[in-house]
Amino acid sequence: MTLSGKVVAITGASSGIGEATARHLASLGAPVVLGARRADRLAGLVAEIEAGGGQAAATRVDVTDPGDLKTLVDVAVERFGRLDVFVGNAGIAELGPLADLDVDGWSAMVDVNLKGVLHGIAAALPVFQRQGSGHFVTVVSTAGLRIVPTQAVYAGTKNAVRTLMEGLRQEHTDGGLRTTSISPGYVRTELSGHAELGIDPTAVARAIAFAIEQPDDVEIGDLTIRPTRQG
């Protein structure tokens, strides 16, 4: 597999799935543009990728700020001349029963998990439309498919993103825009507390690379792949 020359922007790239995806895609020849709040970690990751012969750039991104997402896209275009794929990976999980009435936690998940994806679309879609091509990849979750106690609001935000991606796909059926939703279960990341039985982040990174390589839209749930409806 090679992604040589495909420019990929990734949010939440300072750890977990985002970090693994940056390393993996860079190893396949994709220039990667990394965004996250922890700029120091991004700098170290860029240095590591470049030392291995890859191409990378980074900028501090808080996905709750639309301007930060526009900067991420601008860095991609200014540094590498275009943007081919936008990976919306940033997310948080404030888990607990609804009876806890964690209104602040609920708001934070809506702001990051849902509005953060919308801000990414607002930043990248104009570039994709000018180019005549582009690909949105979003990391959703099996939490939105199998609802369990303590995850109601988290699952709600992930289901909202899944719906959003399907609506975006239906509005662009001319082949110029592609969408992919990836729904892993527990992944060994800081978000899940490095769950011992979780999926290795590199497995999700490989699924993202696979989706980018495919000629058609795909939906990836539990890391199994099936075509989405066309037209």
N, CA and C of each residue as an Amber inpcrd file, in Angstrom:
protein
   693
   0.8390000  -1.1970000   0.0000000   0.0000000   0.0000000   0.0000000
   0.8720000   1.2440000   0.0000000   0.5130000   2.2150000  -0.8170000
   1.2310000   3.4800000  -0.8080000   0.2430000   4.6280000  -0.8740000
   0.5160000   5.6630000  -0.1220000  -0.3000000   6.8730000  -0.1570000
   0.5570000   8.0450000  -0.6060000   1.5740000   7.7550000  -1.3840000
   2.5590000   8.7470000  -1.7670000   1.9060000   9.9940000  -2.3540000
   2.2130000  11.1340000  -1.7350000   1.7460000  12.4120000  -2.2410000
   0.3880000  12.8460000  -1.7580000  -0.3960000  11.9740000  -1.1140000
  -1.7090000  12.3720000  -0.6100000  -1.5390000  13.1370000   0.6980000
  -1.9770000  14.3810000   0.7120000  -1.7910000  15.2420000   1.8780000
  -2.9550000  15.0220000   2.8430000  -2.6160000  14.6830000   4.0930000
  -3.6220000  14.3050000   5.0820000  -3.4920000  15.1780000   6.3220000
  -4.5820000  15.8320000   6.7180000  -4.6300000  16.5720000   7.9760000
  -5.3130000  15.7090000   9.0230000  -4.7990000  15.7530000  10.2500000
  -5.3020000  14.8860000  11.3150000  -5.4990000  15.7080000  12.5770000
  -6.6990000  15.6670000  13.1570000  -6.9120000  16.3040000  14.4580000
  -6.7160000  15.2800000  15.5710000  -6.4570000  15.7800000  16.7720000
  -6.1850000  14.8720000  17.8920000  -4.9460000  14.0410000  17.6470000
  -3.9220000  14.6610000  17.0400000  -2.7620000  13.9110000  16.5500000
  -1.6390000  13.7660000  17.5600000  -1.8170000  14.2650000  18.7840000
  -0.7060000  14.2370000  19.7350000  -0.6070000  12.9310000  20.5100000
  -1.6070000  12.0460000  20.3810000  -1.5530000  10.7690000  21.1050000
  -2.5520000   9.8060000  20.4800000  -2.5380000   8.5700000  20.9520000
  -3.5490000   7.5880000  20.5950000  -3.6970000   7.3280000  19.1090000
  -4.9520000   7.2870000  18.6550000  -5.2460000   6.9690000  17.2650000
  -4.6310000   7.9990000  16.3220000  -4.7300000   9.2790000  16.6870000
  -4.1870000  10.3200000  15.8190000  -2.6910000  10.2010000  15.6370000
  -1.9840000   9.9590000  16.7170000  -0.5350000   9.8040000  16.6470000
  -0.1560000   8.5770000  15.8190000  -0.8360000   7.4530000  16.0680000
  -0.5470000   6.2280000  15.3160000  -0.8490000   6.4200000  13.8320000
  -1.9330000   7.1430000  13.5350000  -2.2960000   7.3900000  12.1500000
  -1.2550000   8.2570000  11.4580000  -0.7780000   9.2720000  12.1550000
   0.2570000  10.1390000  11.5760000   1.4950000   9.3320000  11.2180000
   1.9600000   8.5070000  12.1350000   3.1560000   7.6930000  11.8690000
   2.9250000   6.7470000  10.6890000   1.7670000   6.0690000  10.7100000
   1.5130000   5.0460000   9.6930000   1.3670000   5.6660000   8.3120000
   0.5840000   6.7300000   8.1980000   0.3900000   7.3460000   6.8850000
   1.6840000   7.9440000   6.3600000   2.4630000   8.5500000   7.2460000
   3.7560000   9.0970000   6.8190000   4.6680000   7.9950000   6.3100000
   4.6130000   6.8300000   6.9510000   5.4600000   5.7080000   6.5150000
   5.0470000   5.1990000   5.1440000   3.7950000   5.4940000   4.7380000
   3.2990000   5.0750000   3.4260000   3.4680000   6.1630000   2.3720000
   4.1220000   7.2620000   2.7460000   4.4450000   8.2950000   1.7800000
   3.5250000   9.4960000   1.7710000   2.5770000   9.5660000   2.7230000
   1.6590000  10.7030000   2.7600000   2.2580000  11.8460000   3.5700000
   2.3180000  13.0550000   3.0300000   2.6310000  14.2150000   3.8610000
   1.4980000  14.4140000   4.8640000   1.8110000  14.5590000   6.1410000
   0.7820000  14.6820000   7.1710000   0.8800000  16.0470000   7.8460000
  -0.2830000  16.6070000   8.1530000  -0.3780000  17.8980000   8.8240000
  -1.1420000  17.6580000  10.1130000  -0.4850000  17.8990000  11.2360000
  -0.9760000  17.4400000  12.5240000  -1.5240000  18.5790000  13.3630000
  -2.6770000  18.3490000  13.9770000  -3.2720000  19.3380000  14.8540000
  -3.6710000  18.7220000  16.1800000  -3.4020000  19.4220000  17.2730000
  -3.8110000  19.0110000  18.6150000  -3.5080000  20.1620000  19.5560000
  -4.0030000  20.0640000  20.7710000  -3.7610000  21.1360000  21.7390000
  -2.3510000  21.0910000  22.3070000  -1.7420000  19.8970000  22.3690000
  -0.4150000  19.7530000  22.9850000   0.6670000  19.9290000  21.9220000
   1.0160000  21.1840000  21.6830000   1.9510000  21.5100000  20.6130000
   3.3230000  20.8920000  20.8230000   3.7310000  20.7230000  22.0820000
   5.0430000  20.1410000  22.3390000   5.1110000  18.7010000  21.8470000
   4.0560000  17.9570000  22.0440000   4.0230000  16.5750000  21.5460000
   4.0200000  16.5500000  20.0160000   3.2960000  17.4760000  19.4130000
   3.2650000  17.5320000  17.9570000   4.6500000  17.7950000  17.3900000
   5.3800000  18.7030000  18.0290000   6.7290000  19.0280000  17.5540000
   7.6210000  17.7980000  17.5860000   7.5150000  17.0250000  18.6510000
   8.3110000  15.8030000  18.7490000   7.9280000  14.7830000  17.7000000
   6.6330000  14.6700000  17.4120000   6.1670000  13.7200000  16.4040000
   6.6080000  14.1360000  15.0080000   6.5340000  15.4260000  14.7100000
   7.0090000  15.9150000  13.4140000   8.4950000  15.6050000  13.2380000
   9.2830000  15.8660000  14.2830000  10.7210000  15.5950000  14.2130000
  10.9800000  14.1060000  13.9760000  10.2100000  13.2600000  14.6330000
  10.3790000  11.8160000  14.4680000  10.0490000  11.3810000  13.0380000
   8.9400000  11.8970000  12.5020000   8.5490000  11.5360000  11.1410000
   9.5750000  12.0110000  10.1300000  10.0420000  13.2350000  10.2840000
  11.0280000  13.7740000   9.3440000  12.3500000  13.0380000   9.4470000
  12.7150000  12.6320000  10.6600000  13.9590000  11.8720000  10.8280000
  13.8860000  10.5270000  10.1180000  12.6630000   9.9960000   9.9890000
  12.4780000   8.7290000   9.2850000  12.2660000   8.8910000   7.7860000
  12.4130000  10.1240000   7.2840000  12.2880000  10.3600000   5.8540000
  10.9110000  10.7980000   5.3960000   9.9710000  10.9810000   6.3520000
   8.6300000  11.4110000   5.9940000   8.4980000  12.9190000   5.9500000
   7.3160000  13.3720000   5.5600000   7.0230000  14.8030000   5.5000000
   5.9020000  15.1120000   6.4900000   6.1020000  16.1530000   7.3040000
   5.1010000  16.4820000   8.3120000   5.1770000  17.9530000   8.6750000
   4.0460000  18.4830000   9.0850000   3.9470000  19.8260000   9.6350000
   2.9130000  19.7790000  10.7400000   2.8940000  20.7920000  11.5910000
   1.9650000  20.7780000  12.7140000   1.5920000  22.1880000  13.1130000
   0.4260000  22.3120000  13.7240000  -0.0070000  23.5640000  14.3230000
  -0.9250000  23.2390000  15.4940000  -0.9150000  24.0900000  16.4990000
  -1.7740000  23.8590000  17.6550000  -3.2280000  24.0260000  17.2380000
  -4.0620000  23.0430000  17.5940000  -5.4740000  23.0670000  17.2210000
  -6.3400000  22.6890000  18.4090000  -7.2780000  23.5590000  18.7280000
  -8.3830000  23.2470000  19.6210000  -9.6130000  23.1870000  18.7310000
 -10.2080000  22.0010000  18.5710000 -11.2700000  21.8450000  17.5810000
 -12.5330000  22.6120000  17.9470000 -12.6240000  23.1240000  19.1680000
 -13.7700000  23.9590000  19.5120000 -13.6530000  25.3620000  18.9330000
 -12.4930000  25.6830000  18.3770000 -12.2410000  26.9950000  17.7750000
 -12.2010000  26.8460000  16.2520000 -13.2160000  27.3290000  15.5270000
 -13.2090000  27.1800000  14.0650000 -11.9640000  27.7560000  13.4040000
 -11.4230000  28.8270000  13.9670000 -10.2260000  29.4300000  13.3890000
  -9.0280000  28.5070000  13.4230000  -8.9190000  27.6770000  14.4680000
  -7.8040000  26.7350000  14.5480000  -7.8880000  25.6920000  13.4380000
  -9.1030000  25.2490000  13.1180000  -9.2550000  24.2720000  12.0350000
  -8.9260000  24.8930000  10.6910000  -9.3060000  26.1340000  10.4900000
  -8.9470000  26.8160000   9.2420000  -7.4330000  26.9440000   9.1210000
  -6.7670000  27.2300000  10.2500000  -5.3080000  27.3150000  10.2230000
  -4.6940000  25.9820000   9.8450000  -5.2280000  24.8940000  10.3780000
  -4.7270000  23.5520000  10.0500000  -4.8080000  23.3070000   8.5430000
  -5.9540000  23.6260000   7.9620000  -6.1330000  23.4400000   6.5160000
  -5.2020000  24.3660000   5.7450000  -5.0780000  25.6030000   6.2050000
  -4.1910000  26.5570000   5.5250000  -2.7410000  26.0810000   5.5390000
  -2.3000000  25.5140000   6.6650000  -0.9350000  24.9920000   6.7520000
  -0.7250000  23.8960000   5.7120000  -1.7110000  23.0110000   5.5550000
  -1.5970000  21.9390000   4.5670000  -1.4250000  22.5020000   3.1640000
  -2.2700000  23.4610000   2.8160000  -2.2410000  24.0180000   1.4650000
  -0.9650000  24.8200000   1.2250000  -0.5670000  25.6050000   2.2250000
   0.6300000  26.4350000   2.0630000   1.9000000  25.5920000   2.0200000
   1.9540000  24.5450000   2.8270000   3.1750000  23.7280000   2.9040000
   3.2590000  22.7010000   1.7690000   2.1120000  22.0790000   1.4380000
   2.1530000  20.9640000   0.4910000   1.3310000  21.1970000  -0.7800000
   0.6840000  22.3410000  -0.8860000   0.0040000  22.6970000  -2.1270000
  -1.4270000  22.2560000  -2.2620000  -1.9140000  21.3830000  -1.3590000
  -3.2840000  20.8890000  -1.4520000  -3.6320000  20.1520000  -0.1530000
  -4.8790000  19.7210000  -0.0570000  -5.3170000  18.8480000   1.0310000
  -6.2050000  17.7840000   0.4190000  -5.8410000  16.5300000   0.6050000
  -6.6080000  15.4310000   0.0230000  -7.5480000  14.7610000   1.0130000
  -7.1240000  14.6740000   2.2760000  -7.9110000  13.9440000   3.2770000
  -7.9090000  14.7210000   4.5830000  -9.0790000  14.8240000   5.2050000
  -9.1890000  15.4340000   6.5290000  -9.6700000  14.3590000   7.4900000
  -8.8350000  14.0110000   8.4600000  -9.1780000  12.9850000   9.4440000
  -9.6420000  13.6760000  10.7270000 -10.9370000  13.6040000  11.0040000
 -11.4920000  14.1650000  12.2300000 -11.4390000  13.1360000  13.3380000
 -10.4040000  13.2190000  14.1470000 -10.1490000  12.2030000  15.1600000
 -10.3000000  12.7170000  16.5870000 -10.1800000  14.0080000  16.8120000
 -10.2050000  14.5390000  18.1740000 -11.5150000  14.1880000  18.8660000
 -11.4140000  13.7770000  20.1200000 -12.6220000  13.4430000  20.8730000
 -12.3380000  13.3300000  22.3500000 -13.3870000  13.4860000  23.1480000
 -13.2840000  13.3070000  24.5930000 -14.4530000  12.4520000  25.0630000
 -14.2900000  11.8320000  26.2230000 -15.3460000  11.0030000  26.8090000
 -15.4740000  11.3420000  28.2900000 -16.5650000  11.9850000  28.6410000
 -16.8870000  12.2690000  30.0370000 -18.0180000  11.3320000  30.4230000
 -17.6790000  10.1550000  30.9150000 -18.6640000   9.1020000  31.1060000
 -19.2820000   9.1500000  32.4960000 -20.5240000   8.7340000  32.5780000
 -21.2320000   8.6790000  33.8520000 -22.7250000   8.6010000  33.6010000
 -23.5000000   8.1140000  34.5760000 -24.9550000   8.0310000  34.3940000
 -25.5670000   9.4130000  34.2230000 -26.6370000   9.4770000  33.4680000
 -27.3040000  10.7530000  33.2580000 -27.7370000  11.3890000  34.5690000
 -28.0190000  10.5580000  35.5660000 -28.4590000  11.0770000  36.8580000
 -27.3860000  11.9050000  37.5610000 -26.1260000  11.7860000  37.1020000
 -25.0590000  12.6260000  37.6680000 -25.2360000  14.0920000  37.2840000
 -26.0130000  14.3380000  36.2400000 -26.2940000  15.7050000  35.7710000
 -25.0050000  16.4980000  35.5230000 -24.0650000  15.8440000  34.8220000
 -22.7860000  16.4840000  34.5100000 -22.9590000  17.3820000  33.2810000
 -23.6410000  18.4900000  33.4720000 -23.9630000  19.3720000  32.3530000
 -22.7060000  19.8950000  31.6740000 -21.6900000  20.2210000  32.4550000
 -20.4410000  20.7140000  31.8630000 -19.7820000  19.6410000  31.0030000
 -19.7800000  18.4050000  31.4930000 -19.2140000  17.3070000  30.7180000
 -19.9890000  17.0530000  29.4400000 -21.3110000  17.1290000  29.5310000
 -22.1280000  16.9500000  28.3320000 -21.7860000  18.0140000  27.2870000
 -21.7090000  19.2570000  27.7460000 -21.4260000  20.3660000  26.8240000
 -20.0550000  20.2020000  26.1800000 -19.0830000  19.7610000  26.9810000
 -17.7300000  19.5840000  26.4480000 -17.7040000  18.5280000  25.3500000
 -18.4430000  17.4220000  25.5440000 -18.4720000  16.3770000  24.5160000
 -19.1560000  16.8660000  23.2480000 -20.2270000  17.6210000  23.3880000
 -20.8840000  18.1810000  22.2070000 -19.9320000  19.1300000  21.4770000
 -19.2230000  19.9510000  22.2380000 -18.3220000  20.9350000  21.6280000
 -17.1690000  20.2740000  20.8840000 -16.5780000  19.2440000  21.4710000
 -15.4140000  18.5950000  20.8590000 -15.8370000  17.5440000  19.8400000
 -16.6840000  16.6100000  20.2610000 -16.9940000  15.4440000  19.4300000
 -17.8760000  15.7730000  18.2310000 -18.8030000  16.7070000  18.4030000
 -19.7230000  17.0420000  17.3290000 -19.3600000  18.3640000  16.6420000
 -19.3160000  19.4330000  17.4240000 -18.9900000  20.7230000  16.8100000
 -17.5780000  20.7250000  16.2280000 -16.6700000  19.9770000  16.8480000
 -15.3140000  19.8980000  16.3080000 -15.2930000  19.3270000  14.9050000
 -16.1440000  18.3280000  14.6430000 -16.2380000  17.7620000  13.2960000
 -16.8390000  18.7830000  12.3350000 -17.8780000  19.4850000  12.7720000
 -18.4790000  20.5230000  11.9340000 -17.4710000  21.6100000  11.5820000
 -16.6460000  21.9890000  12.5570000 -15.6320000  23.0020000  12.2830000
 -14.6140000  22.5030000  11.2630000 -14.2980000  21.2200000  11.3360000
 -13.3900000  20.6450000  10.3460000 -13.9900000  20.6570000   8.9470000
 -15.2810000  20.3370000   8.8700000 -15.9610000  20.3880000   7.5720000
 -15.9570000  21.8080000   7.0260000 -16.2640000  22.7770000   7.8880000
 -16.2980000  24.1680000   7.4520000 -14.9480000  24.6330000   6.9320000
 -13.8750000  24.1100000   7.5180000 -12.5280000  24.5110000   7.0940000
 -12.0890000  23.8170000   5.8130000 -12.3740000  22.5140000   5.7050000
 -11.8260000  21.7290000   4.5960000 -12.7130000  21.6920000   3.3650000
 -14.0360000  21.7690000   3.5350000 -14.9270000  21.5990000   2.3920000
 -14.6920000  22.6240000   1.2810000 -14.4820000  23.9020000   1.5890000
 -14.2080000  24.8470000   0.4920000 -12.9700000  24.4770000  -0.3200000
 -11.9420000  23.9560000   0.3460000 -10.7300000  23.5300000  -0.3610000
 -11.0410000  22.3280000  -1.2440000 -11.7770000  21.3580000  -0.7060000
 -12.1340000  20.1780000  -1.4930000 -12.9660000  20.5750000  -2.7160000
 -13.8710000  21.5340000  -2.5290000 -14.7080000  21.9580000  -3.6520000
 -13.8840000  22.6620000  -4.7270000 -12.9210000  23.4690000  -4.3160000
 -12.0520000  24.1360000  -5.3030000 -11.2170000  23.1200000  -6.0700000
 -10.7400000  22.1120000  -5.3690000  -9.9060000  21.0900000  -6.0010000
 -10.7120000  20.1430000  -6.8750000 -12.0040000  19.9730000  -6.5270000
 -12.8260000  18.9840000  -7.2080000 -12.7060000  17.6070000  -6.6130000
 -12.0450000  17.5000000  -5.4470000 -11.9030000  16.2020000  -4.7780000
 -11.5120000  16.4150000  -3.3270000 -11.8480000  15.4320000  -2.5100000
 -11.4820000  15.4640000  -1.1010000 -12.1480000  14.3200000  -0.3650000
 -11.6550000  14.0350000   0.8260000 -12.1150000  12.8640000   1.5800000
 -12.1560000  13.2210000   3.0540000 -13.3380000  13.1190000   3.6640000
 -13.4770000  13.2690000   5.1080000 -13.4890000  11.8820000   5.7480000
 -12.5860000  11.6590000   6.6940000 -12.5680000  10.4310000   7.4880000
 -12.8390000  10.8230000   8.9400000 -13.8610000  10.2440000   9.5470000
 -14.1520000  10.5460000  10.9450000 -14.0450000   9.2900000  11.7870000
 -13.4190000   9.4320000  12.9470000 -13.3390000   8.3290000  13.9080000
 -14.5500000   8.4510000  14.8210000 -15.4790000   7.5480000  14.6650000
 -16.7090000   7.5720000  15.4490000 -16.5240000   6.5930000  16.6020000
 -17.3950000   5.6120000  16.7830000 -17.2280000   4.6630000  17.8790000
 -18.3260000   3.6220000  17.8180000 -18.0330000   2.4090000  18.2720000
 -19.0970000   1.4170000  18.4260000 -20.0510000   1.8160000  19.5500000
 -19.6600000   2.7990000  20.3720000 -20.5590000   3.2730000  21.4200000
 -21.8480000   3.8190000  20.8330000 -21.7790000   4.3470000  19.6170000
 -22.9720000   4.8490000  18.9810000 -23.8400000   3.7660000  18.3700000
 -23.3220000   2.5420000  18.3100000 -24.0540000   1.4140000  17.7450000
 -24.6330000   0.5120000  18.8210000 -23.9210000   0.3930000  19.9300000
 -24.3780000  -0.4310000  21.0600000 -24.3790000   0.4530000  22.3120000
 -25.5480000   0.9280000  22.6840000 -25.6680000   1.8670000  23.7890000
 -25.5710000   1.1130000  25.1100000 -24.7310000   1.6080000  25.9970000
 -24.5630000   0.9870000  27.3120000 -24.6380000   2.0700000  28.3850000
 -24.9330000   1.6940000  29.6300000 -24.9960000   2.6870000  30.7070000
 -23.6940000   3.4720000  30.8290000 -23.8160000   4.7060000  31.2450000
 -22.7380000   5.6860000  31.4700000 -22.2470000   6.3360000  30.1790000
 -22.6920000   5.8360000  29.0050000 -22.1800000   6.3750000  27.7440000
 -23.2520000   7.0610000  26.9000000 -24.3740000   7.4000000  27.4950000
 -25.5010000   7.9110000  26.7050000 -25.1410000   9.1700000  25.9250000
 -24.5580000  10.1640000  26.5850000 -24.2580000  11.4180000  25.8980000
 -23.0890000  11.2340000  24.9380000 -22.0660000  10.5090000  25.3740000
 -20.9340000  10.2200000  24.4840000 -21.4250000   9.5220000  23.2250000
 -22.2550000   8.4900000  23.3930000 -22.8010000   7.7680000  22.2460000
 -23.6660000   8.6790000  21.3910000 -24.4010000   9.5820000  22.0380000
 -25.2260000  10.5150000  21.2920000 -24.4120000  11.4040000  20.3710000
 -23.2720000  11.8710000  20.8550000 -22.4280000  12.7170000  20.0020000
 -21.8700000  11.9070000  18.8350000 -21.5110000  10.6630000  19.0830000
 -20.9490000   9.8390000  18.0130000 -22.0120000   9.4800000  16.9820000
 -23.2430000   9.1920000  17.4500000 -24.3240000   8.9380000  16.5060000
 -24.6320000  10.1730000  15.6850000 -24.5410000  11.3370000  16.3050000
 -24.7860000  12.5810000  15.5730000 -23.7600000  12.7600000  14.4620000
 -22.5080000  12.4400000  14.7460000 -21.4670000  12.5530000  13.7160000
 -21.7240000  11.5580000  12.5930000 -22.1370000  10.3550000  12.9440000
 -22.4330000   9.3560000  11.9080000 -23.5560000   9.8690000  10.9890000
 -24.5860000  10.4490000  11.5790000 -25.6840000  11.0180000  10.7930000
 -25.1950000  12.1650000   9.9250000 -24.3570000  12.9940000  10.5000000
 -23.7970000  14.1330000   9.7690000 -23.0160000  13.6720000   8.5480000
 -22.1940000  12.6550000   8.7080000 -21.3990000  12.1520000   7.5920000
 -22.2770000  11.5570000   6.4940000 -23.3600000  10.8860000   6.8980000
 -24.2610000  10.3210000   5.8930000 -24.9670000  11.4400000   5.1330000
 -25.3730000  12.4910000   5.8320000 -25.9890000  13.6240000   5.1520000
 -25.0280000  14.2900000   4.1900000 -23.7750000  14.4390000   4.6060000
 -22.7610000  15.0420000   3.7430000 -22.5550000  14.1900000   2.5000000
 -22.5160000  12.8720000   2.6870000 -22.3440000  11.9730000   1.5440000
 -23.4970000  12.1210000   0.5590000 -24.7190000  12.1820000   1.0780000
 -25.8850000  12.2600000   0.1960000 -25.9240000  13.5780000  -0.5730000
 -25.3420000  14.6060000  -0.0090000 -25.3320000  15.9080000  -0.6850000
 -24.2420000  16.0110000  -1.7460000 -23.3350000  15.0260000  -1.7910000
 -22.2200000  15.0740000  -2.7420000 -22.0440000  13.6880000  -3.3630000
 -22.8750000  13.3910000  -4.3310000 -22.8360000  12.0660000  -4.9560000
 -22.2260000  12.1010000  -6.3520000 -21.5390000  13.1790000  -6.6710000
 -20.9400000  13.2960000  -8.0060000 -19.5460000  12.7000000  -8.0830000
 -19.0730000  12.1310000  -6.9770000 -17.7560000  11.5010000  -6.9720000
 -16.6300000  12.4050000  -6.5480000 -16.9050000  13.6900000  -6.3330000
 -15.8380000  14.6020000  -5.9490000 -15.5020000  14.5740000  -4.4790000
 -16.4660000  14.1690000  -3.6630000 -16.2500000  14.1450000  -2.2170000
 -16.5380000  12.7510000  -1.6860000 -15.6410000  12.2530000  -0.8530000
 -15.8300000  10.9510000  -0.2230000 -15.9350000  11.1200000   1.2870000
 -16.6540000  10.1930000   1.9210000 -16.7490000  10.1890000   3.3830000
 -16.5250000   8.7760000   3.8970000 -15.8730000   8.6870000   5.0430000
 -15.6690000   7.3990000   5.7110000 -15.8920000   7.5800000   7.2020000
 -16.6740000   6.6810000   7.7960000 -16.8190000   6.6380000   9.2540000
 -16.1630000   5.3700000   9.7670000 -15.3160000   5.5110000  10.7580000
 -14.6120000   4.3730000  11.3470000 -15.0540000   4.2520000  12.7980000
 -15.5490000   3.0680000  13.1650000 -16.1170000   2.8730000  14.4960000
 -15.4040000   1.7490000  15.2440000 -14.2370000   2.0430000  15.8160000
 -13.5810000   1.0080000  16.6180000 -14.2510000   0.8680000  17.9790000
 -14.0150000  -0.2610000  18.6340000 -14.4350000  -0.4170000  20.0170000
 -13.3930000   0.2180000  20.9220000 -13.2000000  -0.3670000  22.1120000
 -12.1890000   0.1750000  23.0210000 -10.8080000   0.1080000  22.3690000
 -10.1200000   1.2180000  22.4110000  -8.7720000   1.3050000  21.8580000
  -7.8290000   1.6800000  23.0000000  -6.6380000   1.1410000  22.9810000
  -5.6790000   1.4030000  24.0640000  -5.0870000   2.8060000  23.9060000
  -5.8120000   3.7910000  24.4070000  -5.3840000   5.1870000  24.3180000
  -5.6060000   5.8640000  25.6630000  -5.1740000   7.1050000  25.7590000
  -5.4100000   7.8830000  26.9710000  -6.9010000   8.0780000  27.2140000
  -7.6880000   8.1670000  26.1450000  -9.1240000   8.3670000  26.2710000
  -9.7890000   7.2130000  27.0140000  -9.3430000   5.9950000  26.7380000
  -9.9510000   4.8190000  27.3560000  -9.1760000   4.3370000  28.5740000
  -8.1920000   5.1340000  29.0160000  -7.3740000   4.7000000  30.1430000
  -6.4420000   3.5610000  29.7840000  -6.0590000   3.4930000  28.4830000
  -5.1610000   2.4230000  27.9990000  -5.7380000   1.0530000  28.3380000
  -7.0220000   0.8480000  28.0140000  -7.7050000  -0.4130000  28.3280000
  -6.8850000  -1.6090000  27.8620000  -6.6250000  -2.5440000  28.7890000
  -5.7350000  -3.6670000  28.4880000  -6.2570000  -4.5410000  27.3620000
  -7.5840000  -4.6640000  27.2520000  -8.1490000  -5.5480000  26.2490000
  -8.5390000  -4.7910000  24.9810000  -8.1690000  -3.5330000  24.8850000
  -8.5670000  -2.7300000  23.7500000  -7.7550000  -3.0110000  22.5010000
  -8.1990000  -2.4180000  21.4070000  -7.5330000  -2.5220000  20.1180000
  -6.2780000  -1.6530000  20.1420000  -5.2200000  -2.1230000  19.5210000
  -4.0270000  -1.3050000  19.3730000  -4.3370000  -0.1430000  18.4290000
  -3.9390000   1.0890000  18.7760000  -4.2120000   2.2300000  17.8940000
  -3.7010000   2.0470000  16.4780000  -2.6190000   1.2870000  16.3250000
  -2.0670000   1.0630000  14.9910000  -3.0500000   0.3130000  14.0990000
  -3.8900000  -0.5440000  14.6960000  -4.8970000  -1.2590000  13.9070000
  -5.9040000  -0.2780000  13.3160000  -6.2800000   0.7250000  14.0870000
  -7.1990000   1.7400000  13.5700000  -6.5030000   2.5690000  12.4920000
  -5.2260000   2.8790000  12.7040000  -4.4630000   3.6220000  11.7010000
  -4.4170000   2.8600000  10.3810000  -4.2500000   1.5610000  10.4510000
  -4.2340000   0.7510000   9.2230000  -5.5930000   0.7830000   8.5370000
  -6.6720000   0.7710000   9.3290000  -8.0180000   0.8520000   8.7520000
  -8.2280000   2.1900000   8.0520000  -7.7140000   3.2650000   8.6370000
  -7.8180000   4.5790000   8.0060000  -7.0600000   4.5880000   6.6810000
  -5.8550000   4.0300000   6.6890000  -5.0740000   3.9680000   5.4500000
  -5.8020000   3.1510000   4.3870000  -6.3850000   2.0450000   4.7970000
  -7.1340000   1.1970000   3.8590000  -8.2880000   1.9770000   3.2520000
  -9.0270000   2.7110000   4.0980000 -10.1760000   3.4740000   3.6130000
  -9.7540000   4.5430000   2.6130000  -8.6410000   5.1980000   2.8770000
  -8.1610000   6.2400000   1.9710000  -7.8130000   5.6530000   0.6120000
  -7.3070000   4.4360000   0.5980000  -6.8830000   3.7960000  -0.6410000
  -8.0480000   3.3100000  -1.4970000  -9.2460000   3.1420000  -0.8920000
 -10.3600000   2.5580000  -1.6310000 -10.9580000   3.5490000  -2.6270000
 -11.4850000   3.0440000  -3.7480000 -12.0750000   3.9340000  -4.7470000
 -13.4660000   4.4350000  -4.3650000 -14.1350000   3.7400000  -3.4250000
 -15.4990000   4.1020000  -3.0500000 -15.5740000   4.4200000  -1.5670000
 -16.6790000   5.0550000  -1.1830000 -16.9230000   5.3100000   0.2360000
 -17.0270000   3.9810000   0.9720000 -16.5210000   3.9530000   2.1900000
 -16.6680000   2.7720000   3.0270000 -17.0380000   3.2100000   4.4300000
 -17.6690000   2.2960000   5.1560000 -17.9100000   2.4940000   6.5800000
 -17.2130000   1.3640000   7.3030000 -16.4460000   1.7000000   8.3250000
 -15.6740000   0.6910000   9.0320000 -16.1520000   0.6440000  10.4690000
 -16.7530000  -0.4810000  10.8460000 -17.2180000  -0.6660000  12.2050000
 -16.6310000  -1.9480000  12.7630000 -16.1540000  -1.9130000  13.9800000
 -15.4460000  -3.0600000  14.5640000 -14.2960000  -3.4930000  13.6740000
 -13.7790000  -2.5540000  12.8910000 -12.6750000  -2.7920000  11.9650000
 -13.0160000  -3.8370000  10.9170000 -14.3230000  -3.9860000  10.5890000
 -14.7330000  -4.7320000   9.4070000 -15.2380000  -3.7220000   8.4010000
 -15.1050000  -4.0090000   7.1400000 -15.3350000  -3.0080000   6.1020000
 -16.4690000  -3.4560000   5.1990000 -17.4010000  -2.5300000   4.9230000
 -18.5000000  -2.8150000   4.0150000 -18.7910000  -1.5470000   3.2170000
 -19.1480000  -1.6940000   1.9140000 -19.4480000  -0.4940000   1.1170000
 -20.6760000   0.2210000   1.6500000 -20.6860000   1.5460000   1.5650000
 -21.8880000   2.2970000   1.8880000 -22.7500000   2.3960000   0.6470000
 -24.0090000   2.7840000   0.8230000 -24.9180000   2.9410000  -0.3210000
 -24.3920000   4.0260000  -1.2330000 -24.5860000   3.8480000  -2.4910000
 -24.1430000   4.8250000  -3.4690000 -25.3490000   5.5740000  -4.0320000
 -25.1660000   6.8510000  -4.3860000 -26.2170000   7.6390000  -4.9980000
 -27.2300000   8.1390000  -4.0010000
